[in-house]
Amino acid sequence: AQSVTQLGSHVSVSEGALVLLRCNYSSSVPPYLFWYVQYPNQGLQLLLKYTSAATLVKGINGFEAEFKKSETSFHLTKPSAHMSDAAEYFCAVSERDKIIFGKGTRLHILP
Amino acid sequence: GAVVSQHPSWVICKSGTSVKIECRSLDFQATTMFWYRQFPKQSLMLMATSNEGSKATYEQGVEKDKFLINHASLTLSTLTVTSAHPEDSSFYICSATSGASTDTQYFGPGTRLTVL
């Protein structure tokens, strides 16, 4: 079965600093990979997805992620953090018709 | 596009009663809908997958008689928590995929259930 591992349940960055949220996947075949964001008491919003086209995927709100097959990674980055980025972020991998979610990383933005 | 709504957004009920949660795709036809449960500060746990007009497929460990899922149309799925108990209190989230893009799930805003 496929799985994703998110390193760090909590990440804190200063406003304006680089955001880096780590995700590693386990898959023997090229997977579909996703990053979702969840604000408190809300559902999930798709930030971006990788579907075996370009390895660098650009998403909404200035986020992007790079698929690195050699490292089985799909880390999420944003050059400059904004206070509104504070939320829970989930990395996910598709398995047939299901999505398998990581445990999530809560991003804190320090003023 | 691809908007999914849930109703109600929150509900409080007494132990032993049943609660129905609706999930609607507002601007597309959802060939498949998913129901998730999320405990505080945890990830989403898939409960079941439903296709329109078919019986839902439940994940291992999910009681199908307790969590009744109906997917009567291409825009509506319902989850009924029967004989609710305090341990059923949770955040329930639905998602849907369309025929055009089966790899991407669009999520509803979630329903907070509190059983007293």
Short mmCIF file of C-alpha atoms in Angstrom, two decimals:
data_model
loop_
_atom_site.label_atom_id
_atom_site.label_comp_id
_atom_site.label_asym_id
_atom_site.label_seq_id
_atom_site.Cartn_x
_atom_site.Cartn_y
_atom_site.Cartn_z
CA ALA A 1 0.00 0.00 0.00
CA GLN A 2 1.11 3.52 -0.72
CA SER A 3 1.94 5.91 2.08
CA VAL A 4 3.25 9.40 2.69
CA THR A 5 5.38 10.63 5.53
CA GLN A 6 5.37 14.24 6.56
CA LEU A 7 8.41 15.23 8.57
CA GLY A 8 7.52 17.54 11.42
CA SER A 9 4.04 17.79 12.86
CA HIS A 10 4.70 21.48 13.56
CA VAL A 11 6.79 23.97 11.62
CA SER A 12 7.31 27.60 12.61
CA VAL A 13 8.67 30.26 10.30
CA SER A 14 8.89 34.00 10.51
CA GLU A 15 6.71 36.15 8.31
CA GLY A 16 8.59 36.75 5.06
CA ALA A 17 10.82 33.71 5.48
CA LEU A 18 10.97 30.61 3.31
CA VAL A 19 8.39 27.93 3.96
CA LEU A 20 9.50 24.32 3.52
CA LEU A 21 7.18 21.44 4.39
CA ARG A 22 8.60 17.99 3.80
CA CYS A 23 6.84 14.99 2.33
CA ASN A 24 8.19 11.61 1.30
CA TYR A 25 6.16 8.97 -0.44
CA SER A 26 6.46 5.25 -0.87
CA SER A 27 5.50 4.01 -4.27
CA SER A 28 6.93 1.59 -6.76
CA VAL A 29 5.23 3.32 -9.67
CA PRO A 30 5.00 7.02 -10.52
CA PRO A 31 2.29 8.29 -8.23
CA TYR A 32 -0.15 11.15 -8.28
CA LEU A 33 0.78 13.44 -5.41
CA PHE A 34 -1.13 16.24 -3.79
CA TRP A 35 -0.79 18.98 -1.23
CA TYR A 36 -3.93 20.16 0.55
CA VAL A 37 -4.38 22.97 3.06
CA GLN A 38 -6.94 23.00 5.86
CA TYR A 39 -7.90 26.08 7.81
CA PRO A 40 -9.51 25.63 11.25
CA ASN A 41 -12.93 24.03 11.14
CA GLN A 42 -12.92 23.88 7.37
CA GLY A 43 -12.56 21.25 4.70
CA LEU A 44 -9.48 20.72 2.58
CA GLN A 45 -8.44 22.93 -0.30
CA LEU A 46 -6.23 21.62 -3.07
CA LEU A 47 -2.98 23.57 -3.27
CA LEU A 48 -1.39 21.65 -6.11
CA LYS A 49 -1.02 18.21 -7.63
CA TYR A 50 1.63 16.27 -9.50
CA THR A 51 0.47 14.00 -12.32
CA SER A 52 3.77 13.00 -13.98
CA ALA A 53 4.02 16.05 -16.19
CA ALA A 54 6.44 18.76 -15.04
CA THR A 55 8.42 17.89 -11.92
CA LEU A 56 8.04 21.42 -10.55
CA VAL A 57 4.42 22.07 -9.84
CA LYS A 58 3.07 25.52 -9.15
CA GLY A 59 -0.02 25.88 -7.05
CA ILE A 60 -2.23 28.52 -5.56
CA ASN A 61 -1.21 31.19 -3.04
CA GLY A 62 2.40 31.18 -4.22
CA PHE A 63 3.13 27.59 -3.23
CA GLU A 64 5.04 25.13 -5.33
CA ALA A 65 6.36 21.60 -4.95
CA GLU A 66 9.07 19.62 -6.67
CA PHE A 67 8.78 15.94 -7.44
CA LYS A 68 12.12 14.19 -6.94
CA LYS A 69 11.95 10.54 -7.88
CA SER A 70 15.48 9.80 -6.67
CA GLU A 71 14.59 11.05 -3.21
CA THR A 72 10.92 9.92 -3.31
CA SER A 73 10.09 13.40 -2.11
CA PHE A 74 7.49 16.04 -2.86
CA HIS A 75 8.35 18.95 -0.60
CA LEU A 76 6.17 22.06 -0.51
CA THR A 77 7.76 25.49 -0.59
CA LYS A 78 6.84 29.14 -0.62
CA PRO A 79 9.49 31.85 -0.91
CA SER A 80 7.94 34.28 1.54
CA ALA A 81 5.54 33.30 4.31
CA HIS A 82 2.46 35.35 5.04
CA MET A 83 0.41 35.35 8.20
CA SER A 84 -2.52 33.96 6.26
CA ASP A 85 -0.50 30.82 5.46
CA ALA A 86 -0.94 29.57 9.02
CA ALA A 87 -2.90 26.34 8.63
CA GLU A 88 -2.62 22.56 8.53
CA TYR A 89 -1.01 21.11 5.41
CA PHE A 90 -1.53 17.57 4.19
CA CYS A 91 0.54 15.70 1.65
CA ALA A 92 -1.33 12.90 -0.09
CA VAL A 93 -0.80 10.17 -2.65
CA SER A 94 -3.38 8.52 -4.84
CA GLU A 95 -3.92 4.78 -4.71
CA ARG A 96 -6.30 3.58 -7.38
CA ASP A 97 -9.46 5.57 -6.62
CA LYS A 98 -8.47 6.58 -3.09
CA ILE A 99 -6.27 9.25 -1.58
CA ILE A 100 -3.93 8.38 1.25
CA PHE A 101 -3.15 11.32 3.50
CA GLY A 102 -0.10 12.05 5.57
CA LYS A 103 -0.53 12.99 9.20
CA GLY A 104 -0.31 16.68 8.45
CA THR A 105 2.01 19.53 9.35
CA ARG A 106 0.77 22.57 11.19
CA LEU A 107 2.44 25.70 9.92
CA HIS A 108 2.86 28.57 12.38
CA ILE A 109 3.83 32.01 11.16
CA LEU A 110 5.74 34.18 13.60
CA PRO A 111 5.33 37.95 13.35
CA GLY B 1 -15.98 25.43 -10.27
CA ALA B 2 -15.91 22.10 -8.41
CA VAL B 3 -17.68 23.24 -5.28
CA VAL B 4 -18.85 20.76 -2.67
CA SER B 5 -21.18 21.75 0.14
CA GLN B 6 -22.14 20.00 3.35
CA HIS B 7 -25.13 20.47 5.56
CA PRO B 8 -25.29 21.04 8.41
CA SER B 9 -21.94 22.63 9.23
CA TRP B 10 -22.37 21.61 12.84
CA VAL B 11 -24.86 19.55 14.80
CA ILE B 12 -25.37 18.64 18.43
CA CYS B 13 -27.50 15.64 19.25
CA LYS B 14 -28.41 13.43 22.18
CA SER B 15 -26.94 9.99 22.61
CA GLY B 16 -29.06 7.35 20.90
CA THR B 17 -30.47 9.57 18.20
CA SER B 18 -29.61 9.50 14.49
CA VAL B 19 -28.05 12.32 12.53
CA LYS B 20 -28.02 12.81 8.77
CA ILE B 21 -25.29 14.78 7.01
CA GLU B 22 -25.68 15.85 3.39
CA CYS B 23 -22.93 16.29 0.84
CA ARG B 24 -23.70 18.00 -2.45
CA SER B 25 -21.66 18.77 -5.55
CA LEU B 26 -22.96 22.14 -6.65
CA ASP B 27 -21.57 22.61 -10.13
CA PHE B 28 -20.56 19.17 -11.34
CA GLN B 29 -21.77 15.62 -11.37
CA ALA B 30 -19.97 13.54 -8.79
CA THR B 31 -19.44 10.03 -10.01
CA THR B 32 -17.81 9.09 -6.73
CA MET B 33 -18.12 10.54 -3.28
CA PHE B 34 -16.00 9.83 -0.24
CA TRP B 35 -16.68 10.19 3.46
CA TYR B 36 -13.87 10.92 5.89
CA ARG B 37 -13.66 11.28 9.61
CA GLN B 38 -11.14 13.53 11.28
CA PHE B 39 -10.29 13.48 14.96
CA PRO B 40 -8.84 16.60 16.58
CA LYS B 41 -5.35 17.39 15.36
CA GLN B 42 -5.22 14.24 13.27
CA SER B 43 -5.35 13.34 9.63
CA LEU B 44 -8.37 12.29 7.64
CA MET B 45 -9.50 8.70 7.89
CA LEU B 46 -11.42 7.35 4.91
CA MET B 47 -14.67 5.76 6.04
CA ALA B 48 -16.28 4.77 2.78
CA THR B 49 -16.48 5.29 -0.94
CA SER B 50 -19.78 5.57 -2.73
CA ASN B 51 -20.74 5.56 -6.37
CA GLU B 52 -24.10 6.84 -7.53
CA GLY B 53 -26.71 4.10 -7.50
CA SER B 54 -24.42 1.55 -5.87
CA LYS B 55 -23.82 0.36 -2.35
CA ALA B 56 -21.01 2.10 -0.56
CA THR B 57 -17.69 0.39 -0.04
CA TYR B 58 -16.62 0.67 3.58
CA GLU B 59 -13.08 0.68 4.86
CA GLN B 60 -11.98 -1.99 7.26
CA GLY B 61 -13.17 -1.32 10.78
CA VAL B 62 -16.01 1.03 9.80
CA GLU B 63 -19.44 -0.25 10.85
CA LYS B 64 -21.71 -0.11 7.84
CA ASP B 65 -24.83 -0.49 9.95
CA LYS B 66 -23.85 2.46 12.07
CA PHE B 67 -22.72 4.77 9.30
CA LEU B 68 -25.33 4.52 6.57
CA ILE B 69 -24.34 6.02 3.27
CA ASN B 70 -26.72 6.75 0.43
CA HIS B 71 -25.66 8.12 -2.95
CA ALA B 72 -29.01 8.53 -4.65
CA SER B 73 -28.01 11.02 -7.32
CA LEU B 74 -24.94 12.37 -9.04
CA THR B 75 -25.01 15.46 -6.86
CA LEU B 76 -26.02 14.16 -3.44
CA SER B 77 -24.68 11.71 -0.93
CA THR B 78 -25.82 11.37 2.67
CA LEU B 79 -24.17 9.94 5.75
CA THR B 80 -26.45 8.92 8.59
CA VAL B 81 -24.91 8.22 11.97
CA THR B 82 -27.36 5.87 13.65
CA SER B 83 -27.78 5.54 17.40
CA ALA B 84 -25.06 8.08 17.95
CA HIS B 85 -22.78 7.86 20.97
CA PRO B 86 -20.32 10.40 22.39
CA GLU B 87 -17.42 8.54 20.76
CA ASP B 88 -18.98 9.32 17.36
CA SER B 89 -18.31 12.99 17.99
CA SER B 90 -15.94 14.09 15.27
CA PHE B 91 -15.44 16.22 12.18
CA TYR B 92 -16.94 14.53 9.13
CA ILE B 93 -15.76 15.61 5.70
CA CYS B 94 -17.01 14.51 2.31
CA SER B 95 -15.30 14.81 -1.04
CA ALA B 96 -16.26 14.15 -4.61
CA THR B 97 -14.66 13.40 -7.93
CA SER B 98 -16.08 14.01 -11.36
CA GLY B 99 -15.83 11.90 -14.45
CA ALA B 100 -13.55 14.48 -16.00
CA SER B 101 -10.90 14.32 -13.30
CA THR B 102 -11.08 11.18 -11.24
CA ASP B 103 -7.68 11.75 -9.65
CA THR B 104 -8.64 14.95 -7.86
CA GLN B 105 -11.04 15.06 -4.93
CA TYR B 106 -12.92 18.23 -4.09
CA PHE B 107 -13.70 18.55 -0.43
CA GLY B 108 -16.69 19.89 1.41
CA PRO B 109 -16.29 22.26 4.37
CA GLY B 110 -16.97 19.54 6.90
CA THR B 111 -19.60 18.89 9.57
CA ARG B 112 -18.80 19.03 13.25
CA LEU B 113 -20.86 16.41 15.13
CA THR B 114 -21.11 16.55 18.90
CA VAL B 115 -23.01 13.79 20.67
CA LEU B 116 -24.00 14.55 24.23
#
